[in-house]
Structure formats: C-alpha cells, structure tokens
C-alpha cells in the first residue's frame, strides 16, 4: 500500500562556452559549445537531482556537492545522481515518475532524448513510461534564446 507521496521541483541553468563538452541527460551531444560548470554541468541531471532532494526534504545539490570542493571538479553528474538515488532509497523512498524540460535554442535535442531516457531508467530503476523529457526552445528570447545558456526543469514524485 502506498502511504505517502512527496513531490519535488528542480531547476538549473548553465552557461554555454567554447572548449567544453555538451553533456545533457548523461549523453554527449555533438555541438560547437558545451556547458560551463564545476562538474560536467549536466543541466538536466542537476535539475533531476534537485527535484529528488527536494521531494525527500533533503538539502539541495549545491549543499551536498559544493563547488568549492575539488572532489567534485569535472564530476560526472551520473555518479552524483547515483549517489543521490541511493540516499533517497536509504530513506525508504521510491520514485513514482519524473517529468522534465530541456530548454535550449540549439542544438536539437529530439534524437538524443530516447538515449537520455534509457540512461535514467537504468540508474533510477524506472520504466521508460515513468520518465518524460521534453525539449523546448526559448523562441530566441533571453539568454537561452540567444545561445548563451541551456536550462532544465524537473519534477519528481516519490512514494514510501
Ligand atoms: Zn548545474
């Protein structure tokens, strides 16, 4: 019997810069720029991590993996996600579903989304239909629309 649902929201943005790999949802996407950050700057994974932590009532990603800690320099965000998922499980939570948005003017995300879903389903022990990743643009508006940044949003539902 399901006793309790808990919902969490996550948001992230990273600046697009030259000489960086573009890694989103654990997938390396060919593009002339990549996201800048202390870790690999995987904007989607970071939004999902914050949504998981929020739902579980835990401190946010910046508190758990501080960017002042050299240990997390160029960290693989997939490893951070695995770490957070094990913390969530330790607290007795399971993930019901995840919905998310990647907001990028370029490059096109569509063909990489099925691969991202496979990556997430494997790590988070979910069925593909319990993971949604949608690709949006910003209609050329604001920093994302001007190709200066990429954003992601995620909501997750946990249950005990
Ligand atoms: Zn981030």
Short mmCIF file of N, CA and C and ligand atoms in Angstrom, two decimals:
data_model
loop_
_atom_site.label_atom_id
_atom_site.label_comp_id
_atom_site.label_asym_id
_atom_site.label_seq_id
_atom_site.Cartn_x
_atom_site.Cartn_y
_atom_site.Cartn_z
N UNK A 1 0.84 -1.20 0.00
CA UNK A 1 0.00 0.00 0.00
C UNK A 1 0.87 1.25 0.00
N UNK A 2 0.47 2.23 -0.78
CA UNK A 2 1.22 3.49 -0.82
C UNK A 2 0.76 4.38 0.34
N UNK A 3 1.69 4.77 1.18
CA UNK A 3 1.34 5.57 2.35
C UNK A 3 1.40 7.06 2.07
N UNK A 4 2.37 7.45 1.27
CA UNK A 4 2.67 8.85 1.24
C UNK A 4 3.35 9.22 -0.08
N UNK A 5 2.84 10.28 -0.73
CA UNK A 5 3.50 10.84 -1.91
C UNK A 5 4.23 12.12 -1.54
N UNK A 6 5.40 12.33 -2.16
CA UNK A 6 6.12 13.59 -1.95
C UNK A 6 6.59 14.08 -3.32
N UNK A 7 6.32 15.36 -3.59
CA UNK A 7 6.68 15.93 -4.89
C UNK A 7 7.87 16.86 -4.74
N UNK A 8 8.71 16.93 -5.76
CA UNK A 8 9.88 17.81 -5.72
C UNK A 8 10.06 18.51 -7.05
N UNK A 9 10.62 19.72 -6.99
CA UNK A 9 10.87 20.51 -8.20
C UNK A 9 12.35 20.83 -8.29
N UNK A 10 12.88 20.82 -9.49
CA UNK A 10 14.29 21.17 -9.69
C UNK A 10 14.45 22.07 -10.89
N UNK A 11 15.41 22.97 -10.81
CA UNK A 11 15.70 23.90 -11.92
C UNK A 11 17.20 24.07 -12.01
N UNK A 12 17.73 24.22 -13.22
CA UNK A 12 19.15 24.51 -13.36
C UNK A 12 19.40 25.27 -14.66
N UNK A 13 20.48 26.02 -14.67
CA UNK A 13 20.92 26.72 -15.88
C UNK A 13 22.44 26.71 -15.90
N UNK A 14 23.02 26.50 -17.06
CA UNK A 14 24.47 26.63 -17.22
C UNK A 14 24.77 27.42 -18.48
N UNK A 15 25.86 28.16 -18.39
CA UNK A 15 26.33 28.99 -19.49
C UNK A 15 26.96 28.11 -20.59
N UNK A 16 26.71 28.45 -21.85
CA UNK A 16 27.35 27.76 -22.98
C UNK A 16 28.68 28.44 -23.30
N UNK A 17 29.74 27.64 -23.36
CA UNK A 17 31.07 28.19 -23.63
C UNK A 17 31.81 27.30 -24.64
N UNK A 18 32.82 27.90 -25.27
CA UNK A 18 33.69 27.15 -26.17
C UNK A 18 34.54 26.16 -25.35
N UNK A 19 35.06 25.16 -26.05
CA UNK A 19 36.01 24.20 -25.45
C UNK A 19 35.45 23.44 -24.26
N UNK A 20 34.16 23.17 -24.30
CA UNK A 20 33.53 22.34 -23.28
C UNK A 20 32.68 21.29 -23.99
N UNK A 21 32.62 20.09 -23.42
CA UNK A 21 31.71 19.08 -23.96
C UNK A 21 30.28 19.43 -23.55
N UNK A 22 29.34 19.13 -24.44
CA UNK A 22 27.93 19.32 -24.11
C UNK A 22 27.36 17.97 -23.66
N UNK A 23 27.10 17.87 -22.35
CA UNK A 23 26.58 16.62 -21.80
C UNK A 23 25.24 16.92 -21.15
N UNK A 24 24.21 16.30 -21.67
CA UNK A 24 22.86 16.53 -21.13
C UNK A 24 22.18 15.17 -20.97
N UNK A 25 21.65 14.93 -19.78
CA UNK A 25 21.00 13.66 -19.52
C UNK A 25 21.97 12.49 -19.64
N UNK A 26 23.24 12.75 -19.33
CA UNK A 26 24.26 11.70 -19.40
C UNK A 26 24.72 11.38 -20.82
N UNK A 27 24.25 12.16 -21.79
CA UNK A 27 24.58 11.89 -23.20
C UNK A 27 25.45 13.02 -23.74
N UNK A 28 26.55 12.66 -24.39
CA UNK A 28 27.42 13.66 -25.00
C UNK A 28 26.85 14.02 -26.37
N UNK A 29 26.51 15.29 -26.52
CA UNK A 29 25.82 15.75 -27.73
C UNK A 29 26.80 16.58 -28.57
N UNK A 30 26.98 16.21 -29.85
CA UNK A 30 27.91 16.98 -30.68
C UNK A 30 27.42 18.42 -30.87
N UNK A 31 28.25 19.39 -30.51
CA UNK A 31 27.88 20.79 -30.66
C UNK A 31 29.14 21.62 -30.54
N UNK A 32 29.12 22.83 -31.08
CA UNK A 32 30.32 23.67 -31.08
C UNK A 32 30.69 24.22 -29.70
N UNK A 33 29.73 24.16 -28.76
CA UNK A 33 29.97 24.65 -27.40
C UNK A 33 29.50 23.60 -26.40
N UNK A 34 29.87 23.82 -25.14
CA UNK A 34 29.38 22.95 -24.07
C UNK A 34 29.01 23.79 -22.86
N UNK A 35 28.49 23.13 -21.85
CA UNK A 35 28.04 23.85 -20.66
C UNK A 35 29.17 24.00 -19.66
N UNK A 36 29.27 25.21 -19.11
CA UNK A 36 30.33 25.54 -18.16
C UNK A 36 29.86 25.28 -16.74
N UNK A 37 30.72 24.62 -15.96
CA UNK A 37 30.39 24.38 -14.56
C UNK A 37 31.55 23.72 -13.86
N UNK A 38 31.42 23.60 -12.55
CA UNK A 38 32.47 22.97 -11.76
C UNK A 38 32.52 21.48 -12.07
N UNK A 39 31.32 20.88 -12.23
CA UNK A 39 31.23 19.47 -12.63
C UNK A 39 31.15 19.43 -14.16
N UNK A 40 30.61 18.35 -14.71
CA UNK A 40 30.42 18.30 -16.16
C UNK A 40 29.25 19.17 -16.62
N UNK A 41 28.55 19.81 -15.65
CA UNK A 41 27.49 20.80 -15.95
C UNK A 41 26.30 20.18 -16.68
N UNK A 42 25.97 18.96 -16.33
CA UNK A 42 24.82 18.28 -16.95
C UNK A 42 23.54 18.87 -16.36
N UNK A 43 23.00 19.84 -17.08
CA UNK A 43 21.91 20.67 -16.58
C UNK A 43 20.65 19.85 -16.26
N UNK A 44 20.35 18.85 -17.07
CA UNK A 44 19.15 18.03 -16.84
C UNK A 44 19.32 17.15 -15.60
N UNK A 45 20.47 16.51 -15.49
CA UNK A 45 20.71 15.65 -14.32
C UNK A 45 20.70 16.49 -13.05
N UNK A 46 21.25 17.70 -13.11
CA UNK A 46 21.25 18.56 -11.93
C UNK A 46 19.83 18.94 -11.52
N UNK A 47 18.98 19.24 -12.49
CA UNK A 47 17.58 19.59 -12.17
C UNK A 47 16.87 18.37 -11.56
N UNK A 48 17.14 17.20 -12.09
CA UNK A 48 16.51 15.98 -11.56
C UNK A 48 17.02 15.70 -10.14
N UNK A 49 18.33 15.87 -9.92
CA UNK A 49 18.89 15.67 -8.58
C UNK A 49 18.21 16.61 -7.58
N UNK A 50 18.06 17.88 -7.95
CA UNK A 50 17.44 18.83 -7.03
C UNK A 50 15.97 18.49 -6.77
N UNK A 51 15.28 17.98 -7.78
CA UNK A 51 13.89 17.58 -7.60
C UNK A 51 13.80 16.38 -6.65
N UNK A 52 14.71 15.43 -6.80
CA UNK A 52 14.75 14.26 -5.91
C UNK A 52 15.03 14.69 -4.46
N UNK A 53 16.03 15.55 -4.31
CA UNK A 53 16.40 16.01 -2.97
C UNK A 53 15.27 16.82 -2.35
N UNK A 54 14.64 17.66 -3.16
CA UNK A 54 13.53 18.48 -2.67
C UNK A 54 12.37 17.62 -2.20
N UNK A 55 12.03 16.62 -2.99
CA UNK A 55 10.92 15.74 -2.63
C UNK A 55 11.21 15.00 -1.33
N UNK A 56 12.48 14.64 -1.13
CA UNK A 56 12.86 13.88 0.06
C UNK A 56 13.11 14.79 1.26
N UNK A 57 12.99 16.11 1.06
CA UNK A 57 13.21 17.06 2.16
C UNK A 57 14.66 17.16 2.56
N UNK A 58 15.55 16.95 1.57
CA UNK A 58 16.99 17.00 1.86
C UNK A 58 17.59 18.29 1.31
N UNK A 59 18.80 18.65 1.77
CA UNK A 59 19.46 19.88 1.26
C UNK A 59 19.73 19.78 -0.25
N UNK A 60 19.88 20.91 -0.92
CA UNK A 60 19.99 20.92 -2.38
C UNK A 60 21.37 20.47 -2.88
N UNK A 61 21.48 20.38 -4.19
CA UNK A 61 22.68 19.82 -4.83
C UNK A 61 23.95 20.60 -4.47
N UNK A 62 23.81 21.93 -4.37
CA UNK A 62 24.96 22.78 -4.07
C UNK A 62 25.47 22.57 -2.64
N UNK A 63 24.59 22.12 -1.77
CA UNK A 63 24.96 21.86 -0.38
C UNK A 63 25.61 20.48 -0.26
N UNK A 64 25.04 19.52 -0.99
CA UNK A 64 25.56 18.14 -0.89
C UNK A 64 26.88 17.98 -1.66
N UNK A 65 26.96 18.65 -2.83
CA UNK A 65 28.17 18.58 -3.65
C UNK A 65 28.70 20.00 -3.88
N UNK A 66 29.30 20.63 -2.88
CA UNK A 66 29.69 22.05 -3.02
C UNK A 66 30.74 22.27 -4.12
N UNK A 67 30.58 23.39 -4.86
CA UNK A 67 31.52 23.64 -5.96
C UNK A 67 32.85 24.21 -5.45
N UNK A 68 32.96 24.34 -4.13
CA UNK A 68 34.25 24.71 -3.54
C UNK A 68 35.08 23.46 -3.24
N UNK A 69 34.47 22.28 -3.42
CA UNK A 69 35.16 21.02 -3.10
C UNK A 69 35.81 20.47 -4.38
N UNK A 70 37.13 20.36 -4.36
CA UNK A 70 37.87 19.89 -5.53
C UNK A 70 37.44 18.48 -5.97
N UNK A 71 36.90 17.73 -5.00
CA UNK A 71 36.45 16.36 -5.28
C UNK A 71 35.40 16.33 -6.39
N UNK A 72 34.63 17.44 -6.50
CA UNK A 72 33.54 17.45 -7.48
C UNK A 72 33.90 18.20 -8.76
N UNK A 73 35.19 18.60 -8.88
CA UNK A 73 35.62 19.27 -10.11
C UNK A 73 35.53 18.29 -11.27
N UNK A 74 34.85 18.73 -12.34
CA UNK A 74 34.62 17.90 -13.53
C UNK A 74 33.92 16.58 -13.19
N UNK A 75 33.19 16.57 -12.06
CA UNK A 75 32.49 15.35 -11.65
C UNK A 75 31.50 14.92 -12.74
N UNK A 76 31.40 13.60 -12.88
CA UNK A 76 30.41 13.02 -13.77
C UNK A 76 29.06 13.08 -13.05
N UNK A 77 28.14 13.84 -13.60
CA UNK A 77 26.86 14.05 -12.91
C UNK A 77 26.06 12.76 -12.75
N UNK A 78 26.31 11.80 -13.63
CA UNK A 78 25.66 10.49 -13.49
C UNK A 78 26.05 9.85 -12.15
N UNK A 79 27.33 10.03 -11.77
CA UNK A 79 27.77 9.48 -10.47
C UNK A 79 27.10 10.23 -9.32
N UNK A 80 26.91 11.53 -9.47
CA UNK A 80 26.21 12.31 -8.44
C UNK A 80 24.76 11.84 -8.33
N UNK A 81 24.14 11.57 -9.47
CA UNK A 81 22.75 11.08 -9.47
C UNK A 81 22.65 9.73 -8.77
N UNK A 82 23.59 8.84 -9.06
CA UNK A 82 23.60 7.51 -8.41
C UNK A 82 23.71 7.68 -6.89
N UNK A 83 24.59 8.58 -6.48
CA UNK A 83 24.80 8.85 -5.06
C UNK A 83 23.50 9.35 -4.41
N UNK A 84 22.83 10.29 -5.07
CA UNK A 84 21.59 10.86 -4.51
C UNK A 84 20.49 9.80 -4.50
N UNK A 85 20.41 9.01 -5.56
CA UNK A 85 19.36 7.97 -5.61
C UNK A 85 19.55 6.98 -4.46
N UNK A 86 20.79 6.66 -4.14
CA UNK A 86 20.99 5.71 -3.04
C UNK A 86 20.61 6.34 -1.70
N UNK A 87 20.84 7.67 -1.56
CA UNK A 87 20.41 8.38 -0.34
C UNK A 87 18.88 8.34 -0.22
N UNK A 88 18.20 8.54 -1.35
CA UNK A 88 16.72 8.55 -1.38
C UNK A 88 16.19 7.16 -0.98
N UNK A 89 16.84 6.14 -1.55
CA UNK A 89 16.42 4.76 -1.23
C UNK A 89 16.66 4.44 0.25
N UNK A 90 17.79 4.95 0.76
CA UNK A 90 18.10 4.73 2.19
C UNK A 90 17.02 5.31 3.09
N UNK A 91 16.37 6.38 2.61
CA UNK A 91 15.30 6.99 3.41
C UNK A 91 13.95 6.29 3.20
N UNK A 92 13.97 5.24 2.38
CA UNK A 92 12.76 4.45 2.18
C UNK A 92 11.86 4.94 1.06
N UNK A 93 12.40 5.83 0.19
CA UNK A 93 11.57 6.34 -0.91
C UNK A 93 11.80 5.56 -2.19
N UNK A 94 10.75 5.48 -3.01
CA UNK A 94 10.86 5.01 -4.38
C UNK A 94 10.38 6.14 -5.29
N UNK A 95 10.86 6.14 -6.53
CA UNK A 95 10.42 7.16 -7.48
C UNK A 95 9.18 6.66 -8.21
N UNK A 96 8.15 7.49 -8.22
CA UNK A 96 6.94 7.16 -8.98
C UNK A 96 7.12 7.56 -10.45
N UNK A 97 7.49 8.80 -10.68
CA UNK A 97 7.73 9.27 -12.05
C UNK A 97 8.52 10.58 -12.05
N UNK A 98 9.06 10.89 -13.22
CA UNK A 98 9.82 12.13 -13.43
C UNK A 98 9.29 12.80 -14.69
N UNK A 99 9.08 14.09 -14.62
CA UNK A 99 8.78 14.87 -15.83
C UNK A 99 9.82 15.98 -15.89
N UNK A 100 10.25 16.32 -17.10
CA UNK A 100 11.31 17.32 -17.20
C UNK A 100 11.27 18.06 -18.53
N UNK A 101 11.89 19.23 -18.53
CA UNK A 101 12.07 20.04 -19.74
C UNK A 101 13.54 20.38 -19.91
N UNK A 102 14.03 20.26 -21.14
CA UNK A 102 15.33 20.84 -21.50
C UNK A 102 14.99 22.06 -22.35
N UNK A 103 15.49 23.22 -21.96
CA UNK A 103 15.17 24.44 -22.71
C UNK A 103 16.44 24.93 -23.37
N UNK A 104 16.52 24.73 -24.68
CA UNK A 104 17.72 25.05 -25.44
C UNK A 104 17.31 25.57 -26.81
N UNK A 105 17.94 26.64 -27.24
CA UNK A 105 17.66 27.15 -28.59
C UNK A 105 18.35 26.25 -29.62
N UNK A 106 19.53 25.73 -29.26
CA UNK A 106 20.29 24.82 -30.11
C UNK A 106 21.24 24.05 -29.19
N UNK A 107 21.67 22.87 -29.56
CA UNK A 107 21.26 22.09 -30.74
C UNK A 107 19.91 21.41 -30.52
N UNK A 108 19.43 20.75 -31.55
CA UNK A 108 18.18 20.00 -31.44
C UNK A 108 18.38 18.79 -30.51
N UNK A 109 17.49 18.60 -29.59
CA UNK A 109 17.62 17.55 -28.58
C UNK A 109 16.88 16.26 -28.93
N UNK A 110 15.90 16.37 -29.84
CA UNK A 110 14.94 15.28 -30.02
C UNK A 110 15.57 13.90 -30.16
N UNK A 111 16.60 13.78 -31.01
CA UNK A 111 17.11 12.43 -31.28
C UNK A 111 17.92 11.86 -30.11
N UNK A 112 18.30 12.71 -29.15
CA UNK A 112 19.06 12.21 -28.01
C UNK A 112 18.17 11.84 -26.83
N UNK A 113 16.93 12.28 -26.87
CA UNK A 113 16.04 12.06 -25.72
C UNK A 113 15.81 10.57 -25.43
N UNK A 114 15.60 9.72 -26.43
CA UNK A 114 15.44 8.28 -26.10
C UNK A 114 16.67 7.70 -25.41
N UNK A 115 17.86 8.19 -25.76
CA UNK A 115 19.09 7.68 -25.12
C UNK A 115 19.14 8.18 -23.67
N UNK A 116 18.79 9.46 -23.46
CA UNK A 116 18.75 10.01 -22.09
C UNK A 116 17.79 9.21 -21.23
N UNK A 117 16.62 8.88 -21.80
CA UNK A 117 15.63 8.13 -21.02
C UNK A 117 16.16 6.75 -20.64
N UNK A 118 16.87 6.11 -21.56
CA UNK A 118 17.48 4.80 -21.25
C UNK A 118 18.46 4.93 -20.10
N UNK A 119 19.30 5.97 -20.15
CA UNK A 119 20.30 6.20 -19.10
C UNK A 119 19.61 6.35 -17.75
N UNK A 120 18.58 7.21 -17.72
CA UNK A 120 17.88 7.49 -16.45
C UNK A 120 17.12 6.27 -15.95
N UNK A 121 16.46 5.55 -16.87
CA UNK A 121 15.68 4.37 -16.48
C UNK A 121 16.59 3.33 -15.83
N UNK A 122 17.79 3.17 -16.38
CA UNK A 122 18.75 2.21 -15.83
C UNK A 122 19.20 2.58 -14.44
N UNK A 123 19.55 3.83 -14.26
CA UNK A 123 20.09 4.27 -12.97
C UNK A 123 19.00 4.30 -11.90
N UNK A 124 17.83 4.79 -12.30
CA UNK A 124 16.77 5.05 -11.31
C UNK A 124 15.75 3.92 -11.21
N UNK A 125 16.03 2.81 -11.90
CA UNK A 125 15.18 1.62 -11.82
C UNK A 125 13.72 1.95 -12.15
N UNK A 126 13.55 2.66 -13.27
CA UNK A 126 12.22 3.08 -13.71
C UNK A 126 11.89 2.49 -15.07
N UNK A 127 10.59 2.39 -15.35
CA UNK A 127 10.15 2.07 -16.70
C UNK A 127 10.27 3.34 -17.55
N UNK A 128 10.45 3.14 -18.86
CA UNK A 128 10.60 4.31 -19.74
C UNK A 128 9.39 5.23 -19.67
N UNK A 129 8.20 4.63 -19.50
CA UNK A 129 6.99 5.47 -19.48
C UNK A 129 6.87 6.30 -18.20
N UNK A 130 7.73 6.03 -17.22
CA UNK A 130 7.72 6.83 -15.99
C UNK A 130 8.71 7.99 -16.04
N UNK A 131 9.35 8.14 -17.20
CA UNK A 131 10.30 9.25 -17.38
C UNK A 131 9.88 10.06 -18.60
N UNK A 132 9.69 11.34 -18.40
CA UNK A 132 9.37 12.23 -19.51
C UNK A 132 10.45 13.30 -19.63
N UNK A 133 10.95 13.47 -20.84
CA UNK A 133 11.91 14.55 -21.12
C UNK A 133 11.39 15.28 -22.35
N UNK A 134 11.11 16.56 -22.19
CA UNK A 134 10.58 17.34 -23.30
C UNK A 134 11.61 18.39 -23.72
N UNK A 135 11.71 18.64 -25.00
CA UNK A 135 12.65 19.64 -25.49
C UNK A 135 11.87 20.87 -25.92
N UNK A 136 12.30 22.02 -25.37
CA UNK A 136 11.66 23.28 -25.72
C UNK A 136 12.74 24.25 -26.20
N UNK A 137 12.33 25.27 -26.97
CA UNK A 137 13.25 26.38 -27.27
C UNK A 137 12.75 27.59 -26.49
N UNK A 138 13.47 28.69 -26.60
CA UNK A 138 13.02 29.91 -25.93
C UNK A 138 12.61 30.95 -26.96
N UNK A 139 12.27 30.48 -28.17
CA UNK A 139 11.78 31.40 -29.21
C UNK A 139 12.74 32.58 -29.40
N UNK A 140 14.05 32.29 -29.29
CA UNK A 140 15.13 33.28 -29.49
C UNK A 140 15.13 34.40 -28.45
N UNK A 141 14.38 34.23 -27.36
CA UNK A 141 14.32 35.26 -26.32
C UNK A 141 15.30 34.93 -25.19
N UNK A 142 15.74 35.96 -24.50
CA UNK A 142 16.54 35.82 -23.28
C UNK A 142 17.87 35.10 -23.53
N UNK A 143 18.60 34.79 -22.45
CA UNK A 143 19.94 34.21 -22.61
C UNK A 143 19.92 32.86 -23.31
N UNK A 144 18.90 32.06 -23.01
CA UNK A 144 18.81 30.74 -23.66
C UNK A 144 18.53 30.91 -25.15
N UNK A 145 17.62 31.81 -25.45
CA UNK A 145 17.27 32.07 -26.86
C UNK A 145 18.41 32.67 -27.66
N UNK A 146 19.32 33.35 -26.95
CA UNK A 146 20.49 33.96 -27.61
C UNK A 146 21.69 33.03 -27.60
N UNK A 147 21.47 31.74 -27.31
CA UNK A 147 22.51 30.69 -27.37
C UNK A 147 23.61 30.89 -26.32
N UNK A 148 23.28 31.58 -25.23
CA UNK A 148 24.28 31.80 -24.18
C UNK A 148 24.18 30.78 -23.06
N UNK A 149 23.07 30.05 -23.00
CA UNK A 149 22.86 29.15 -21.87
C UNK A 149 21.84 28.07 -22.24
N UNK A 150 21.79 27.02 -21.41
CA UNK A 150 20.76 25.99 -21.52
C UNK A 150 20.18 25.79 -20.13
N UNK A 151 18.86 25.63 -20.09
CA UNK A 151 18.15 25.45 -18.82
C UNK A 151 17.49 24.07 -18.78
N UNK A 152 17.18 23.63 -17.58
CA UNK A 152 16.37 22.42 -17.43
C UNK A 152 15.48 22.57 -16.20
N UNK A 153 14.33 21.92 -16.26
CA UNK A 153 13.38 21.89 -15.15
C UNK A 153 12.96 20.43 -14.97
N UNK A 154 12.71 20.07 -13.73
CA UNK A 154 12.25 18.69 -13.48
C UNK A 154 11.30 18.67 -12.28
N UNK A 155 10.33 17.80 -12.35
CA UNK A 155 9.53 17.46 -11.18
C UNK A 155 9.59 15.95 -11.01
N UNK A 156 9.63 15.53 -9.76
CA UNK A 156 9.60 14.09 -9.47
C UNK A 156 8.55 13.83 -8.40
N UNK A 157 8.00 12.64 -8.44
CA UNK A 157 7.14 12.21 -7.35
C UNK A 157 7.75 10.98 -6.71
N UNK A 158 7.89 11.06 -5.39
CA UNK A 158 8.39 9.92 -4.61
C UNK A 158 7.22 9.31 -3.84
N UNK A 159 7.37 8.04 -3.49
CA UNK A 159 6.39 7.44 -2.57
C UNK A 159 7.12 6.53 -1.59
N UNK A 160 6.45 6.28 -0.50
CA UNK A 160 7.02 5.39 0.53
C UNK A 160 6.17 4.17 0.65
ZN1 LIG B 1 24.10 22.51 -12.62
#
